[in-house]
Each structure stands twice: as C-alpha cells, then as structure tokens.
Amino acid sequence: MEKAAPNNGPGRSGPRRWPLLAAVGVDSLGTGLYLPLSLLYFLKVTDLDLADIGVLVSVAGALTLPVPMAIGRLVDRLGPRLVVAGGQVLQGVGFLLYLAVSGAVSLVIAVLMTTVGTRVYWSSVFTLIADQADAEGADAKDQWFARTGMLREAGSGGGALLAGALLAVDSTRIYNWLILSSALAFLVAALVVVFAVPSTPHAPPPAEGHSGYRALLRDRPYLALIGTCTIFALCSTFLALSLPVYVVKGLSGPGWAPGPLLALNTLLLATCTAAVNRFVRRRCTRARAMAWGGGLWVLWCAASAAAVLIPSPALVPFMALVVMCYSVADMTYGPASNALAADAAPAGSRGTYLAAFQYSFAFSSIIAPSLFGLLFSQGRALPWLAVGLLAALGSALMLRLEHRLPQEHRTPEDEGAATRDVVSESAE
C-alpha cells in the first residue's frame, strides 16, 4: 500500500500536478508516434497480407479483454501509481518487441504485450488521476480530467503529425526509429510516474462486507452508468472512424478534407477542454453535463446527415462547423463522465469500479466499426440516424439515473461563481 505524501493544499497544486501531467503527455506522444504506422509496419516486415494482419491484431486485442478485471483489484490493494507505471513499461517493452517481428507468431506476441500494457494503463490511470485530484479537494476532479484529456490529445496529435511526415520517406530505418522513439516515450513516462508523481491516500478494500466486483455487481446504479456511458462512448469514437469514409465516399468531397477536419477536432480538444468544462460545471451537475453532451451529439448527427444537401463549394466549411459541434459535445461529456464515475465508486473499491468503467470504451470500440460498416453499406444517412437516436437515449437515461447516483456537494464558491456568471450575462 502506498504511503501518502503530505497534502500541499490548494495553494500549492502546481508542484503536485506537473509530474502526472507530464507523464500523460509523454505517454500520449508515444501512442501518437506509433498509430499512423501500425499496420504499415507489419506489412513491410512480414509476408502477411492486410486481412491476416487485421485478424491477428483483433484476436490479440480480444484475448486481453479480461485484463481490467484483474487490474482493478490490484489497484485497490496496492494503489494505482505503480500499476500505471507497470502498464507503461509493458507497452514500452512491447514496442521494442516490434523490432523483432518477422511473422505471425512474433507479431501476436508483440501486439499482445503492448495491448496488455494498454489495458493495464487505462484500467489504473483514472484512479491515479482521481486520487491526485482528491488531494486538492472534492471539486478538483473535473479540471484534472479535463487537463489530462487536453494533454492526451496534444501528445497523440503531435506524435501522429510527426510520424505522418516522416513516413513520407517510406524507409525501414524511419519505421524502426519511430517504434524505438515510441518505446522510449512509454519507458520515460513510467520513470516519471515512479519517481516524480507524489503518493496520495488510497483507501484499501474493507476487511468485512462486500467489496470489489461482488459489490459492483450489486450496485445497479453504477452498472447502469457503465451501460449509459457505453452509448456515449460509441458517439465519442464515431468521428475518427466515420468521417473520412463519409466525406469522401458518402458526400463525394475532396480527398484532402478529412485530415484537416480531424486535425481541427484534435486542436479544439487539446486547447479548449478545460475552459468548456469550467463553463459547463458552473451551470449544471455532472450528470446533466453528460446529458447536454448527448444532446450536442444528436445535433452533430443531424447536421452530418443533412450534409448531403449542402452544395460542393460549401461542403468543407459546413463540415468544419459539424466537427466543432462534435468537439464541444466531447469536451462537455468527457471530464464530467470520468469525474462522476470516480466519485460514484466506493472509496475502497475505486480501482475495481473505474477498471470496469473502462469496458464502456472497450465495448464501443468493438461495436462501432461493424455498426458503421453495416449501416453505411445500406444507406449513407443510416449511421447518423442510428447514432443520433442512441445519443438521445443516452441523454434521457442519464437524466433518469442522476438521482440514483451519489449527489454532488457543490461548494459555496461554485454557487457564487455560477451566480456571478448569470448576473454578468444578464447585464450584457
């Protein structure tokens, strides 16, 4: 069990924050460096075709689905900090194994190692963020999740841009250097977590009574939260998956358009999430912020479907506005959902609960590709109709679920800030 560092208090939050924020940024840089070359690298160093590689990668990913269940219990017993670092080390070692890939077996071993590391990391890092936020006060979680989300977008986006530029050279040496750089980024991030991120109090599981997954399976409101967030996660993952195909194939738009449109989304998420979160949280609860995010995703889907009516010269500017609507929805929903999931978890089972919460993202990433492919093949507007209806359902469920989850305790400062904002807007 980790020992707690002294509470630095709100006035000294800066020194507490930077190590974890730096680790998240470096970790995301490693992810961004690798993503653009993943399948291309395997095609280059093996004799396998794209279909075989896709199947092998999917199988390796499916084999790791049980990992969060074990990691959640480990986090509850040991604390999240060393578990997060362990996940980063596994990812770094996995990427080093990529340099030895030559066929199906070595490919599966390397992908399995990196995917296990990824599952370990995502099953523990949100508990680490929540524990760090607790040291600053009960209402700090939203901004912590907002700022770490911004750094993830900045790191992965910057890494992807750098990798994309270097891949134009199409050299095996460039591929190897990118993979090595990615591996080093994960290992450096692990060192920062171990030696610079301060330890914080982490409640152990209770000695008596139900805890862990037995407690979770009895917690119907939290299970409903996971189910509802699976719907929202499907919305969140749909843009990057659907936009390139829809713009080029469905709207007959220019082939260069998807890149800048996706870059616009990354730029907005990397620079505006904290400000949007602060604006929204002064006006409503987390559950209602999530419902508002769902409503904006409904609007995004409606506008995407309506893009078929837009004349060609105005298509790209219109799609830029559509992407901005999606980005605001993501910024409204994301930090609030993570903070709510952390606060709704019992103190002694936070690791288990937040690890289970990550299944909402895992399930959505499995469902989204097949859902889009099946519906788009039947009609170009059908994916947007389906996802829009799901987003509306998620918003309705979230509003009904709000009163079954632990109630938020807003501080007088929050209420005063909200009142001042409303008075200021009325005066204008």
Coordinates of C-alpha atoms in Angstrom, one line a residue, residues 95-269:
F95 CA 7.1 -1.8 -28.8
L96 CA 10.7 -3.0 -28.5
L97 CA 9.5 -6.4 -29.5
Y98 CA 8.0 -4.9 -32.6
L99 CA 11.6 -4.5 -33.9
A100 CA 11.9 -8.3 -33.9
V101 CA 8.6 -9.0 -35.7
S102 CA 9.0 -11.2 -38.8
G103 CA 5.9 -13.4 -38.9
A104 CA 2.6 -14.3 -37.4
V105 CA 3.8 -15.6 -34.1
S106 CA 6.2 -12.8 -33.3
L107 CA 3.5 -10.3 -34.4
V108 CA 1.0 -11.7 -32.0
I109 CA 3.5 -11.8 -29.1
A110 CA 4.4 -8.1 -29.7
V111 CA 0.8 -7.0 -30.1
L112 CA -0.3 -9.0 -27.0
M113 CA 2.4 -7.4 -24.9
T114 CA 1.5 -3.8 -25.9
T115 CA -2.2 -4.4 -25.7
V116 CA -1.9 -5.9 -22.2
G117 CA 0.1 -2.8 -21.2
T118 CA -2.5 -0.6 -22.7
R119 CA -5.3 -2.3 -20.8
V120 CA -3.3 -2.1 -17.5
Y121 CA -2.6 1.6 -18.1
W122 CA -6.2 2.6 -18.9
S123 CA -7.5 0.4 -16.1
S124 CA -5.5 2.3 -13.5
V125 CA -4.6 5.8 -14.7
F126 CA -8.1 7.2 -14.0
T127 CA -7.8 6.0 -10.4
L128 CA -4.4 7.7 -10.1
I129 CA -5.9 11.0 -11.5
A130 CA -8.8 10.8 -9.1
D131 CA -6.6 10.2 -6.1
Q132 CA -4.3 13.1 -7.1
A133 CA -7.4 15.3 -7.5
D134 CA -8.7 14.3 -4.0
A135 CA -5.6 15.9 -2.5
E136 CA -6.7 19.2 -3.9
G137 CA -10.4 19.0 -2.8
A138 CA -13.6 17.2 -3.8
D139 CA -14.3 19.5 -6.8
A140 CA -10.9 19.3 -8.5
K141 CA -11.6 16.1 -10.4
D142 CA -13.4 17.7 -13.4
Q143 CA -10.4 20.0 -14.1
W144 CA -7.9 17.2 -13.6
F145 CA -9.7 15.0 -16.1
A146 CA -10.1 18.0 -18.5
R147 CA -6.4 18.9 -18.4
T148 CA -5.1 15.3 -18.7
G149 CA -7.5 14.9 -21.6
M150 CA -6.1 18.0 -23.3
L151 CA -2.6 16.7 -22.9
R152 CA -3.6 13.3 -24.3
E153 CA -5.0 15.0 -27.4
A154 CA -1.9 17.3 -27.8
G155 CA 0.6 14.4 -27.3
S156 CA -1.1 11.9 -29.6
G157 CA -1.9 14.5 -32.2
G158 CA 1.6 15.9 -32.2
G159 CA 3.1 12.4 -32.4
A160 CA 0.8 11.4 -35.2
L161 CA 1.6 14.5 -37.2
L162 CA 5.4 13.9 -36.8
A163 CA 5.1 10.3 -37.7
G164 CA 2.9 11.1 -40.7
A165 CA 5.5 13.5 -42.0
L166 CA 8.4 11.1 -41.5
L167 CA 6.5 8.2 -43.1
A168 CA 6.6 10.0 -46.4
V169 CA 10.2 8.8 -46.6
D170 CA 9.0 5.2 -46.7
S171 CA 12.2 3.8 -45.2
T172 CA 12.5 0.8 -42.9
R173 CA 15.0 2.8 -40.8
I174 CA 12.4 5.5 -40.3
Y175 CA 9.9 2.9 -39.2
N176 CA 12.4 1.5 -36.7
W177 CA 13.3 4.9 -35.3
L178 CA 9.6 5.8 -34.8
I179 CA 9.0 2.5 -33.0
L180 CA 12.1 2.9 -30.8
S181 CA 11.0 6.5 -30.0
S182 CA 7.6 5.3 -29.0
A183 CA 9.0 2.6 -26.8
L184 CA 11.3 5.2 -25.1
A185 CA 8.4 7.6 -24.6
F186 CA 6.5 4.9 -22.6
L187 CA 9.5 4.0 -20.5
V188 CA 10.3 7.6 -19.7
A189 CA 6.7 8.2 -18.7
A190 CA 6.9 5.2 -16.4
L191 CA 10.0 6.7 -14.7
V192 CA 8.2 10.0 -14.2
V193 CA 5.3 8.2 -12.6
V194 CA 7.5 6.2 -10.2
F195 CA 9.9 8.9 -9.2
A196 CA 8.1 12.2 -9.5
V197 CA 4.3 11.6 -9.1
P198 CA 3.5 12.1 -5.4
S199 CA 1.8 9.3 -3.5
T200 CA -1.6 10.1 -2.2
P201 CA -4.1 8.4 0.2
H202 CA -5.8 5.4 -1.4
A203 CA -8.4 3.6 0.7
P204 CA -7.9 -0.1 1.0
P205 CA -10.7 -2.6 0.4
P206 CA -12.9 -3.1 3.6
A207 CA -11.9 -6.0 5.8
E208 CA -15.6 -7.1 6.1
G209 CA -18.6 -7.0 3.8
H210 CA -18.8 -6.9 0.0
S211 CA -16.1 -5.2 -2.0
G212 CA -14.6 -5.3 -5.4
Y213 CA -16.6 -7.0 -8.2
R214 CA -19.1 -8.5 -5.8
A215 CA -20.0 -5.1 -4.6
L216 CA -20.1 -3.8 -8.2
L217 CA -22.4 -6.5 -9.4
R218 CA -24.9 -5.4 -6.6
D219 CA -24.5 -1.7 -7.5
R220 CA -27.3 -1.4 -10.1
P221 CA -27.0 2.4 -10.5
Y222 CA -23.2 2.1 -11.3
L223 CA -23.9 -0.7 -13.7
A224 CA -26.5 1.5 -15.4
L225 CA -23.9 4.3 -15.5
I226 CA -21.5 1.9 -17.3
G227 CA -24.2 0.9 -19.8
T228 CA -25.2 4.5 -20.5
C229 CA -21.6 5.6 -20.9
T230 CA -21.1 2.8 -23.4
I231 CA -23.7 4.5 -25.6
F232 CA -21.9 7.8 -25.2
A233 CA -18.5 6.2 -25.8
L234 CA -19.9 4.9 -29.1
C235 CA -20.7 8.6 -30.1
S236 CA -17.2 9.6 -28.9
T237 CA -15.4 7.1 -31.1
F238 CA -17.5 7.5 -34.2
L239 CA -16.0 10.7 -35.6
A240 CA -12.5 9.4 -36.4
L241 CA -14.0 6.1 -37.7
S242 CA -16.7 7.5 -39.9
L243 CA -15.6 11.0 -41.1
P244 CA -13.0 10.0 -43.8
V245 CA -15.3 7.5 -45.4
Y246 CA -18.4 9.6 -45.2
V247 CA -16.8 12.8 -46.6
V248 CA -15.0 11.1 -49.5
K249 CA -17.4 8.2 -50.3
G250 CA -20.8 9.4 -49.0
L251 CA -20.5 13.1 -49.9
S252 CA -18.1 12.9 -52.8
G253 CA -15.9 15.5 -51.0
P254 CA -12.3 16.2 -51.7
G255 CA -9.8 13.5 -50.6
W256 CA -7.7 16.1 -48.7
A257 CA -10.6 17.2 -46.4
P258 CA -10.7 14.5 -43.7
G259 CA -7.2 15.3 -42.5
P260 CA -7.7 18.9 -41.7
L261 CA -11.2 18.2 -40.3
L262 CA -9.8 15.6 -37.8
A263 CA -6.9 18.0 -37.0
L264 CA -9.5 20.7 -36.2
N265 CA -11.1 18.3 -33.7
T266 CA -7.7 17.5 -32.1
L267 CA -6.8 21.1 -31.8
L268 CA -10.1 22.0 -30.1
L269 CA -9.9 19.2 -27.6

